PDB file of C-alpha atoms in Angstrom:
ATOM      1  CA  MET A1230     -24.561 -11.118  -6.818  1.00 89.00           C
ATOM      2  CA  GLU A1231     -21.391 -12.657  -5.468  1.00 92.00           C
ATOM      3  CA  TYR A1232     -19.254 -14.835  -7.767  1.00 92.00           C
ATOM      4  CA  SER A1233     -16.376 -17.151  -6.942  1.00 95.00           C
ATOM      5  CA  HIS A1234     -12.851 -16.276  -8.094  1.00 92.00           C
ATOM      6  CA  GLU A1235     -12.996 -19.016 -10.767  1.00 93.00           C
ATOM      7  CA  VAL A1236     -16.252 -17.742 -12.266  1.00 94.00           C
ATOM      8  CA  GLU A1237     -15.039 -14.119 -12.212  1.00 91.00           C
ATOM      9  CA  HIS A1238     -12.138 -15.025 -14.522  1.00 92.00           C
ATOM     10  CA  MET A1239     -14.148 -17.152 -16.968  1.00 94.00           C
ATOM     11  CA  THR A1240     -14.634 -15.998 -20.561  1.00 93.00           C
ATOM     12  CA  CYS A1241     -18.243 -15.018 -21.274  1.00 92.00           C
ATOM     13  CA  ILE A1242     -19.946 -17.287 -23.829  1.00 91.00           C
ATOM     14  CA  ALA A1243     -23.264 -16.338 -25.384  1.00 88.00           C
ATOM     15  CA  LYS A1244     -26.263 -18.469 -24.433  1.00 84.00           C
ATOM     16  CA  GLY A1245     -27.943 -20.278 -27.301  1.00 83.00           C
ATOM     17  CA  ALA A1246     -31.636 -20.843 -27.975  1.00 82.00           C
ATOM     18  CA  ASN A1247     -33.970 -20.118 -25.087  1.00 81.00           C
ATOM     19  CA  HIS A1248     -37.548 -21.132 -25.777  1.00 83.00           C
ATOM     20  CA  GLY A1249     -38.734 -20.866 -22.184  1.00 86.00           C
ATOM     21  CA  PRO A1250     -40.706 -23.519 -20.290  1.00 91.00           C
ATOM     22  CA  ALA A1251     -42.831 -26.108 -22.047  1.00 92.00           C
ATOM     23  CA  PRO A1252     -46.426 -24.864 -22.279  1.00 94.00           C
ATOM     24  CA  ILE A1253     -49.004 -26.552 -20.058  1.00 94.00           C
ATOM     25  CA  PRO A1254     -52.771 -26.826 -20.702  1.00 95.00           C
ATOM     26  CA  GLN A1255     -54.781 -24.485 -18.486  1.00 94.00           C
ATOM     27  CA  GLU A1256     -58.455 -23.627 -18.787  1.00 93.00           C
ATOM     28  CA  GLY A1257     -58.535 -24.129 -22.550  1.00 92.00           C
ATOM     29  CA  LYS A1258     -55.202 -22.400 -23.265  1.00 93.00           C
ATOM     30  CA  TRP A1259     -51.552 -23.401 -23.560  1.00 95.00           C
ATOM     31  CA  THR A1260     -49.602 -21.398 -20.985  1.00 93.00           C
ATOM     32  CA  GLN A1261     -45.896 -20.933 -20.411  1.00 93.00           C
ATOM     33  CA  ALA A1262     -45.938 -20.724 -16.631  1.00 93.00           C
ATOM     34  CA  ARG A1263     -43.082 -18.588 -15.346  1.00 93.00           C
ATOM     35  CA  GLU A1264     -44.640 -17.184 -12.182  1.00 94.00           C
ATOM     36  CA  ILE A1265     -47.222 -18.311  -9.649  1.00 94.00           C
ATOM     37  CA  LYS A1266     -49.755 -15.861 -11.125  1.00 95.00           C
ATOM     38  CA  ASP A1267     -49.600 -17.813 -14.392  1.00 95.00           C
ATOM     39  CA  ILE A1268     -51.310 -20.825 -12.773  1.00 95.00           C
ATOM     40  CA  SER A1269     -55.088 -21.354 -12.974  1.00 95.00           C
ATOM     41  CA  GLY A1270     -57.371 -24.365 -12.738  1.00 95.00           C
ATOM     42  CA  LEU A1271     -59.620 -26.541 -10.588  1.00 95.00           C
ATOM     43  CA  THR A1272     -58.240 -29.838  -9.398  1.00 93.00           C
ATOM     44  CA  HIS A1273     -58.268 -32.434  -6.626  1.00 93.00           C
ATOM     45  CA  GLY A1274     -55.594 -34.007  -4.452  1.00 92.00           C
ATOM     46  CA  VAL A1275     -55.566 -36.733  -1.815  1.00 95.00           C
ATOM     47  CA  GLY A1276     -53.342 -36.784   1.278  1.00 95.00           C
ATOM     48  CA  TRP A1277     -52.628 -39.029   4.243  1.00 94.00           C
ATOM     49  CA  CYS A1278     -50.862 -38.709   7.588  1.00 91.00           C
ATOM     50  CA  ALA A1279     -47.793 -40.662   8.746  1.00 90.00           C
ATOM     51  CA  PRO A1280     -49.764 -43.272  10.759  1.00 91.00           C
ATOM     52  CA  GLN A1281     -52.221 -43.436   7.811  1.00 91.00           C
ATOM     53  CA  GLN A1282     -55.227 -43.502  10.094  1.00 90.00           C
ATOM     54  CA  GLY A1283     -56.973 -40.821   8.072  1.00 91.00           C
ATOM     55  CA  ALA A1284     -57.095 -39.273   4.612  1.00 94.00           C
ATOM     56  CA  THR A1285     -58.110 -35.949   3.062  1.00 95.00           C
ATOM     57  CA  LYS A1286     -59.463 -35.040  -0.347  1.00 95.00           C
ATOM     58  CA  LEU A1287     -58.701 -31.420  -1.176  1.00 95.00           C
ATOM     59  CA  THR A1288     -60.339 -29.523  -4.051  1.00 95.00           C
ATOM     60  CA  LEU A1289     -59.015 -26.093  -5.022  1.00 96.00           C
ATOM     61  CA  ASN A1290     -60.228 -23.625  -7.634  1.00 96.00           C
ATOM     62  CA  ILE A1291     -57.280 -21.394  -8.528  1.00 96.00           C
ATOM     63  CA  LYS A1292     -57.415 -18.217 -10.594  1.00 96.00           C
ATOM     64  CA  ASP A1293     -54.211 -16.329 -11.492  1.00 95.00           C
ATOM     65  CA  GLY A1294     -52.247 -18.228  -8.864  1.00 95.00           C
ATOM     66  CA  ILE A1295     -54.635 -17.403  -6.003  1.00 97.00           C
ATOM     67  CA  ILE A1296     -56.885 -19.972  -4.311  1.00 97.00           C
ATOM     68  CA  GLN A1297     -60.435 -18.689  -4.701  1.00 97.00           C
ATOM     69  CA  GLU A1298     -62.278 -21.784  -3.476  1.00 96.00           C
ATOM     70  CA  ALA A1299     -61.345 -24.703  -1.210  1.00 96.00           C
ATOM     71  CA  LEU A1300     -63.255 -27.876  -0.382  1.00 96.00           C
ATOM     72  CA  ILE A1301     -61.752 -30.140   2.298  1.00 96.00           C
ATOM     73  CA  GLU A1302     -63.232 -33.610   2.822  1.00 95.00           C
ATOM     74  CA  THR A1303     -61.844 -35.929   5.509  1.00 94.00           C
ATOM     75  CA  ILE A1304     -62.266 -39.525   6.582  1.00 93.00           C
ATOM     76  CA  GLY A1305     -61.029 -41.771   9.359  1.00 89.00           C
ATOM     77  CA  CYS A1306     -59.788 -39.274  11.948  1.00 89.00           C
ATOM     78  CA  SER A1307     -61.866 -37.137  14.297  1.00 89.00           C
ATOM     79  CA  GLY A1308     -59.160 -34.498  14.832  1.00 90.00           C
ATOM     80  CA  MET A1309     -58.768 -34.030  11.102  1.00 91.00           C
ATOM     81  CA  THR A1310     -62.284 -32.594  10.834  1.00 93.00           C
ATOM     82  CA  HIS A1311     -61.244 -29.684  13.067  1.00 94.00           C
ATOM     83  CA  SER A1312     -58.036 -29.238  11.078  1.00 94.00           C
ATOM     84  CA  ALA A1313     -60.169 -29.073   7.923  1.00 95.00           C
ATOM     85  CA  ALA A1314     -62.279 -26.326   9.513  1.00 95.00           C
ATOM     86  CA  MET A1315     -59.115 -24.266  10.031  1.00 95.00           C
ATOM     87  CA  ALA A1316     -57.818 -25.063   6.535  1.00 95.00           C
ATOM     88  CA  ALA A1317     -61.100 -23.765   5.052  1.00 95.00           C
ATOM     89  CA  GLU A1318     -60.249 -20.391   6.599  1.00 95.00           C
ATOM     90  CA  ILE A1319     -56.518 -20.521   5.835  1.00 95.00           C
ATOM     91  CA  LEU A1320     -56.496 -21.504   2.150  1.00 96.00           C
ATOM     92  CA  PRO A1321     -58.742 -19.013   0.274  1.00 96.00           C
ATOM     93  CA  GLY A1322     -56.832 -15.888  -0.702  1.00 97.00           C
ATOM     94  CA  LYS A1323     -53.395 -17.499  -0.569  1.00 97.00           C
ATOM     95  CA  THR A1324     -51.246 -18.171  -3.602  1.00 97.00           C
ATOM     96  CA  ILE A1325     -50.585 -21.863  -4.207  1.00 95.00           C
ATOM     97  CA  LEU A1326     -46.938 -21.327  -3.204  1.00 95.00           C
ATOM     98  CA  GLU A1327     -48.011 -19.748   0.097  1.00 96.00           C
ATOM     99  CA  ALA A1328     -50.443 -22.617   0.694  1.00 95.00           C
ATOM    100  CA  LEU A1329     -47.714 -25.165  -0.018  1.00 94.00           C
ATOM    101  CA  ASN A1330     -45.538 -23.556   2.636  1.00 94.00           C
ATOM    102  CA  THR A1331     -48.286 -23.005   5.213  1.00 93.00           C
ATOM    103  CA  ASP A1332     -48.949 -25.411   8.074  1.00 92.00           C
ATOM    104  CA  LEU A1333     -52.480 -26.618   7.336  1.00 92.00           C
ATOM    105  CA  VAL A1334     -52.633 -28.116  10.853  1.00 90.00           C
ATOM    106  CA  CYS A1335     -53.014 -31.751   9.734  1.00 92.00           C
ATOM    107  CA  ASP A1336     -50.366 -33.815   7.916  1.00 93.00           C
ATOM    108  CA  ALA A1337     -53.001 -35.378   5.666  1.00 95.00           C
ATOM    109  CA  ILE A1338     -54.160 -31.935   4.500  1.00 95.00           C
ATOM    110  CA  ASN A1339     -50.539 -30.794   4.057  1.00 95.00           C
ATOM    111  CA  THR A1340     -49.838 -33.895   1.947  1.00 95.00           C
ATOM    112  CA  ALA A1341     -52.969 -33.290  -0.132  1.00 96.00           C
ATOM    113  CA  MET A1342     -51.783 -29.721  -0.778  1.00 96.00           C
ATOM    114  CA  ARG A1343     -48.395 -31.041  -1.915  1.00 95.00           C
ATOM    115  CA  GLU A1344     -49.937 -33.562  -4.296  1.00 95.00           C
ATOM    116  CA  LEU A1345     -52.357 -30.990  -5.650  1.00 95.00           C
ATOM    117  CA  PHE A1346     -49.578 -28.438  -6.163  1.00 95.00           C
ATOM    118  CA  LEU A1347     -47.686 -30.938  -8.326  1.00 94.00           C
ATOM    119  CA  GLN A1348     -50.738 -31.595 -10.485  1.00 93.00           C
ATOM    120  CA  ILE A1349     -51.633 -27.954 -10.988  1.00 93.00           C
ATOM    121  CA  ALA A1350     -48.033 -26.871 -11.643  1.00 92.00           C
ATOM    122  CA  TYR A1351     -47.680 -29.529 -14.351  1.00 92.00           C
ATOM    123  CA  GLY A1352     -50.992 -28.641 -16.003  1.00 91.00           C
ATOM    124  CA  ARG A1353     -52.833 -31.789 -14.907  1.00 92.00           C
ATOM    125  CA  SER A1354     -55.923 -30.008 -13.609  1.00 92.00           C
ATOM    126  CA  GLN A1355     -59.525 -31.100 -14.112  1.00 91.00           C
ATOM    127  CA  THR A1356     -60.063 -27.924 -16.165  1.00 91.00           C
ATOM    128  CA  ALA A1357     -56.982 -28.171 -18.375  1.00 91.00           C
ATOM    129  CA  PHE A1358     -59.074 -28.152 -21.546  1.00 92.00           C
ATOM    130  CA  SER A1359     -62.177 -26.292 -20.302  1.00 91.00           C
ATOM    131  CA  GLU A1360     -62.247 -22.806 -21.802  1.00 92.00           C
ATOM    132  CA  GLY A1361     -62.305 -20.240 -19.014  1.00 90.00           C
ATOM    133  CA  GLY A1362     -62.201 -22.965 -16.373  1.00 92.00           C
ATOM    134  CA  LEU A1363     -65.005 -23.370 -13.849  1.00 92.00           C
ATOM    135  CA  PRO A1364     -66.754 -20.633 -11.823  1.00 93.00           C
ATOM    136  CA  ILE A1365     -66.166 -20.238  -8.108  1.00 94.00           C
ATOM    137  CA  GLY A1366     -68.610 -22.599  -6.438  1.00 91.00           C
ATOM    138  CA  ALA A1367     -67.972 -25.464  -8.841  1.00 91.00           C
ATOM    139  CA  GLY A1368     -66.241 -27.379  -6.039  1.00 88.00           C
ATOM    140  CA  LEU A1369     -69.580 -27.872  -4.316  1.00 88.00           C
ATOM    141  CA  GLU A1370     -70.865 -29.855  -7.300  1.00 85.00           C
ATOM    142  CA  ASP A1371     -68.839 -32.832  -6.056  1.00 79.00           C
ATOM    143  CA  LEU A1372     -71.108 -33.000  -3.032  1.00 83.00           C
ATOM    144  CA  GLY A1373     -74.437 -33.370  -4.810  1.00 74.00           C
ATOM    145  CA  LYS A1374     -77.871 -32.739  -3.285  1.00 73.00           C
ATOM    146  CA  GLY A1375     -77.753 -31.784   0.368  1.00 77.00           C
ATOM    147  CA  LEU A1376     -74.088 -30.763   0.088  1.00 85.00           C
ATOM    148  CA  ARG A1377     -72.789 -33.889   1.797  1.00 86.00           C
ATOM    149  CA  SER A1378     -69.592 -35.772   0.958  1.00 88.00           C
ATOM    150  CA  GLN A1379     -70.038 -39.095  -0.792  1.00 87.00           C
ATOM    151  CA  ILE A1380     -68.977 -41.721   1.728  1.00 87.00           C
ATOM    152  CA  GLY A1381     -68.620 -45.468   1.443  1.00 92.00           C
ATOM    153  CA  THR A1382     -68.403 -47.541   4.641  1.00 94.00           C
ATOM    154  CA  MET A1383     -68.267 -51.331   4.415  1.00 96.00           C
ATOM    155  CA  TYR A1384     -67.189 -53.915   6.960  1.00 95.00           C
ATOM    156  CA  GLY A1385     -66.667 -57.664   6.831  1.00 96.00           C
ATOM    157  CA  THR A1386     -65.385 -60.611   8.866  1.00 96.00           C
ATOM    158  CA  VAL A1387     -64.730 -64.255   8.037  1.00 97.00           C
ATOM    159  CA  ALA A1388     -67.047 -65.314  10.839  1.00 96.00           C
ATOM    160  CA  LYS A1389     -70.040 -63.090  10.022  1.00 94.00           C
ATOM    161  CA  GLY A1390     -69.574 -61.888   6.440  1.00 95.00           C
ATOM    162  CA  PRO A1391     -70.037 -58.414   4.904  1.00 96.00           C
ATOM    163  CA  ARG A1392     -71.906 -55.379   6.223  1.00 95.00           C
ATOM    164  CA  TYR A1393     -72.959 -52.470   3.993  1.00 96.00           C
ATOM    165  CA  MET A1394     -73.200 -49.353   6.177  1.00 96.00           C
ATOM    166  CA  GLU A1395     -73.116 -46.393   3.809  1.00 95.00           C
ATOM    167  CA  LEU A1396     -72.959 -46.026   0.030  1.00 93.00           C
ATOM    168  CA  ALA A1397     -73.306 -43.183  -2.453  1.00 89.00           C
ATOM    169  CA  GLU A1398     -77.104 -43.464  -2.164  1.00 90.00           C
ATOM    170  CA  GLY A1399     -77.007 -42.929   1.594  1.00 92.00           C
ATOM    171  CA  TYR A1400     -76.952 -44.415   5.087  1.00 95.00           C
ATOM    172  CA  VAL A1401     -77.889 -48.103   4.933  1.00 97.00           C
ATOM    173  CA  THR A1402     -80.658 -49.049   7.373  1.00 96.00           C
ATOM    174  CA  ARG A1403     -81.407 -52.596   6.248  1.00 96.00           C
ATOM    175  CA  VAL A1404     -79.636 -55.213   4.131  1.00 97.00           C
ATOM    176  CA  ALA A1405     -81.786 -57.639   2.121  1.00 97.00           C
ATOM    177  CA  LEU A1406     -80.817 -61.337   2.158  1.00 97.00           C
ATOM    178  CA  ASP A1407     -81.997 -64.247  -0.001  1.00 95.00           C
ATOM    179  CA  ASP A1408     -82.495 -67.928   0.944  1.00 95.00           C
ATOM    180  CA  GLY A1409     -78.748 -68.465   0.953  1.00 94.00           C
ATOM    181  CA  SER A1410     -78.181 -65.436   3.240  1.00 94.00           C
ATOM    182  CA  GLU A1411     -76.479 -63.557   0.414  1.00 95.00           C
ATOM    183  CA  ILE A1412     -77.017 -59.803  -0.008  1.00 96.00           C
ATOM    184  CA  ILE A1413     -79.419 -58.976  -2.841  1.00 96.00           C
ATOM    185  CA  GLY A1414     -80.207 -55.349  -2.004  1.00 96.00           C
ATOM    186  CA  TYR A1415     -80.406 -52.722   0.688  1.00 97.00           C
ATOM    187  CA  GLU A1416     -82.544 -49.917   2.070  1.00 97.00           C
ATOM    188  CA  PHE A1417     -80.970 -46.502   2.571  1.00 97.00           C
ATOM    189  CA  VAL A1418     -81.667 -42.998   3.836  1.00 96.00           C
ATOM    190  CA  HIS A1419     -80.242 -40.087   1.849  1.00 93.00           C
ATOM    191  CA  LEU A1420     -79.231 -37.960   4.839  1.00 92.00           C
ATOM    192  CA  GLY A1421     -78.509 -34.856   2.763  1.00 90.00           C
ATOM    193  CA  LYS A1422     -82.007 -34.852   1.253  1.00 91.00           C
ATOM    194  CA  MET A1423     -83.597 -35.616   4.615  1.00 94.00           C
ATOM    195  CA  MET A1424     -81.883 -32.739   6.407  1.00 92.00           C
ATOM    196  CA  GLU A1425     -82.703 -30.422   3.516  1.00 91.00           C
ATOM    197  CA  SER A1426     -86.413 -31.266   3.900  1.00 93.00           C
ATOM    198  CA  ILE A1427     -86.328 -30.790   7.671  1.00 95.00           C
ATOM    199  CA  ARG A1428     -84.631 -27.424   7.180  1.00 92.00           C
ATOM    200  CA  LYS A1429     -87.546 -26.420   4.935  1.00 93.00           C
ATOM    201  CA  GLY A1430     -90.063 -27.263   7.661  1.00 95.00           C
ATOM    202  CA  VAL A1431     -91.061 -30.801   6.727  1.00 96.00           C
ATOM    203  CA  ASP A1432     -91.872 -33.052   9.712  1.00 96.00           C
ATOM    204  CA  ALA A1433     -88.873 -35.249  10.591  1.00 96.00           C
ATOM    205  CA  ASN A1434     -90.766 -38.526  10.165  1.00 95.00           C
ATOM    206  CA  GLU A1435     -92.165 -37.403   6.811  1.00 95.00           C
ATOM    207  CA  ALA A1436     -88.700 -36.229   5.715  1.00 95.00           C
ATOM    208  CA  LEU A1437     -87.262 -39.618   6.696  1.00 96.00           C
ATOM    209  CA  LYS A1438     -89.899 -41.414   4.661  1.00 95.00           C
ATOM    210  CA  LYS A1439     -89.281 -39.215   1.596  1.00 94.00           C
ATOM    211  CA  ALA A1440     -85.508 -39.704   1.787  1.00 94.00           C
ATOM    212  CA  THR A1441     -85.739 -43.496   2.144  1.00 96.00           C
ATOM    213  CA  GLY A1442     -85.161 -45.687  -0.882  1.00 96.00           C
ATOM    214  CA  SER A1443     -83.921 -49.147  -1.816  1.00 96.00           C
ATOM    215  CA  TYR A1444     -81.536 -50.732  -4.289  1.00 95.00           C
ATOM    216  CA  GLY A1445     -81.374 -54.143  -5.940  1.00 94.00           C
ATOM    217  CA  ARG A1446     -83.958 -56.889  -5.303  1.00 95.00           C
ATOM    218  CA  PHE A1447     -84.811 -55.467  -1.909  1.00 95.00           C
ATOM    219  CA  ALA A1448     -88.503 -56.410  -2.067  1.00 94.00           C
ATOM    220  CA  GLU A1449     -87.705 -60.066  -2.907  1.00 94.00           C
ATOM    221  CA  ALA A1450     -85.667 -60.696   0.246  1.00 95.00           C
ATOM    222  CA  THR A1451     -86.292 -63.642   2.534  1.00 96.00           C
ATOM    223  CA  ARG A1452     -85.223 -61.541   5.507  1.00 96.00           C
ATOM    224  CA  TYR A1453     -83.786 -58.164   6.373  1.00 97.00           C
ATOM    225  CA  VAL A1454     -80.830 -57.383   8.636  1.00 96.00           C
ATOM    226  CA  ASP A1455     -79.737 -54.199  10.407  1.00 96.00           C
ATOM    227  CA  PRO A1456     -76.032 -54.098   9.389  1.00 95.00           C
ATOM    228  CA  ARG A1457     -75.038 -52.302  12.598  1.00 94.00           C
ATOM    229  CA  ALA A1458     -76.911 -54.389  15.160  1.00 93.00           C
ATOM    230  CA  GLU A1459     -77.506 -57.880  13.776  1.00 89.00           C
TER     231      GLU A1459
END
């Protein structure tokens, strides 16, 4: 260690109380995090790119400082989906410090990693008070049946009003309107369930029928509209 001339000639004064870092809640314990390996937890972070044309939700399950599980969900940018594919290979096995300083190909994913790092380093994880944390694979629970991201897509104009295109229930095929042309319900296809049935050998038309449902006063509608074509 190199010291300046001024420091070299200073009188040594004993350091007072040193209680270490403030403990943070992690997987049901209070931890004084001094090194990367002291960090554990499952948490989420959201990131965006400079032009803000797309966003990423990143979920990491970290054990002893090492990323054991990564879920990358993207919206709004076609190139980001390919970046997410690369990030899914890059992230597992890295420490969170390595991941923070790794180019994850897409700015939105890099920003998500930064935001997530801050949360996990300060003890603001989803598993802060869950004893033992969550097992590897818990990240997939966010996706639900069919392992498909929950997506909401709505559109509206002054001239033609609102269009429901996709909600948590699924892909909207028809919107139900009342006498005043106001939306009172919708019909949807749960694409995750449908593809799961097809994968198991169910006929595509039968799978479509089984995965189709409705919400609201759909049956009471005066007329039905295809939100993408009418």
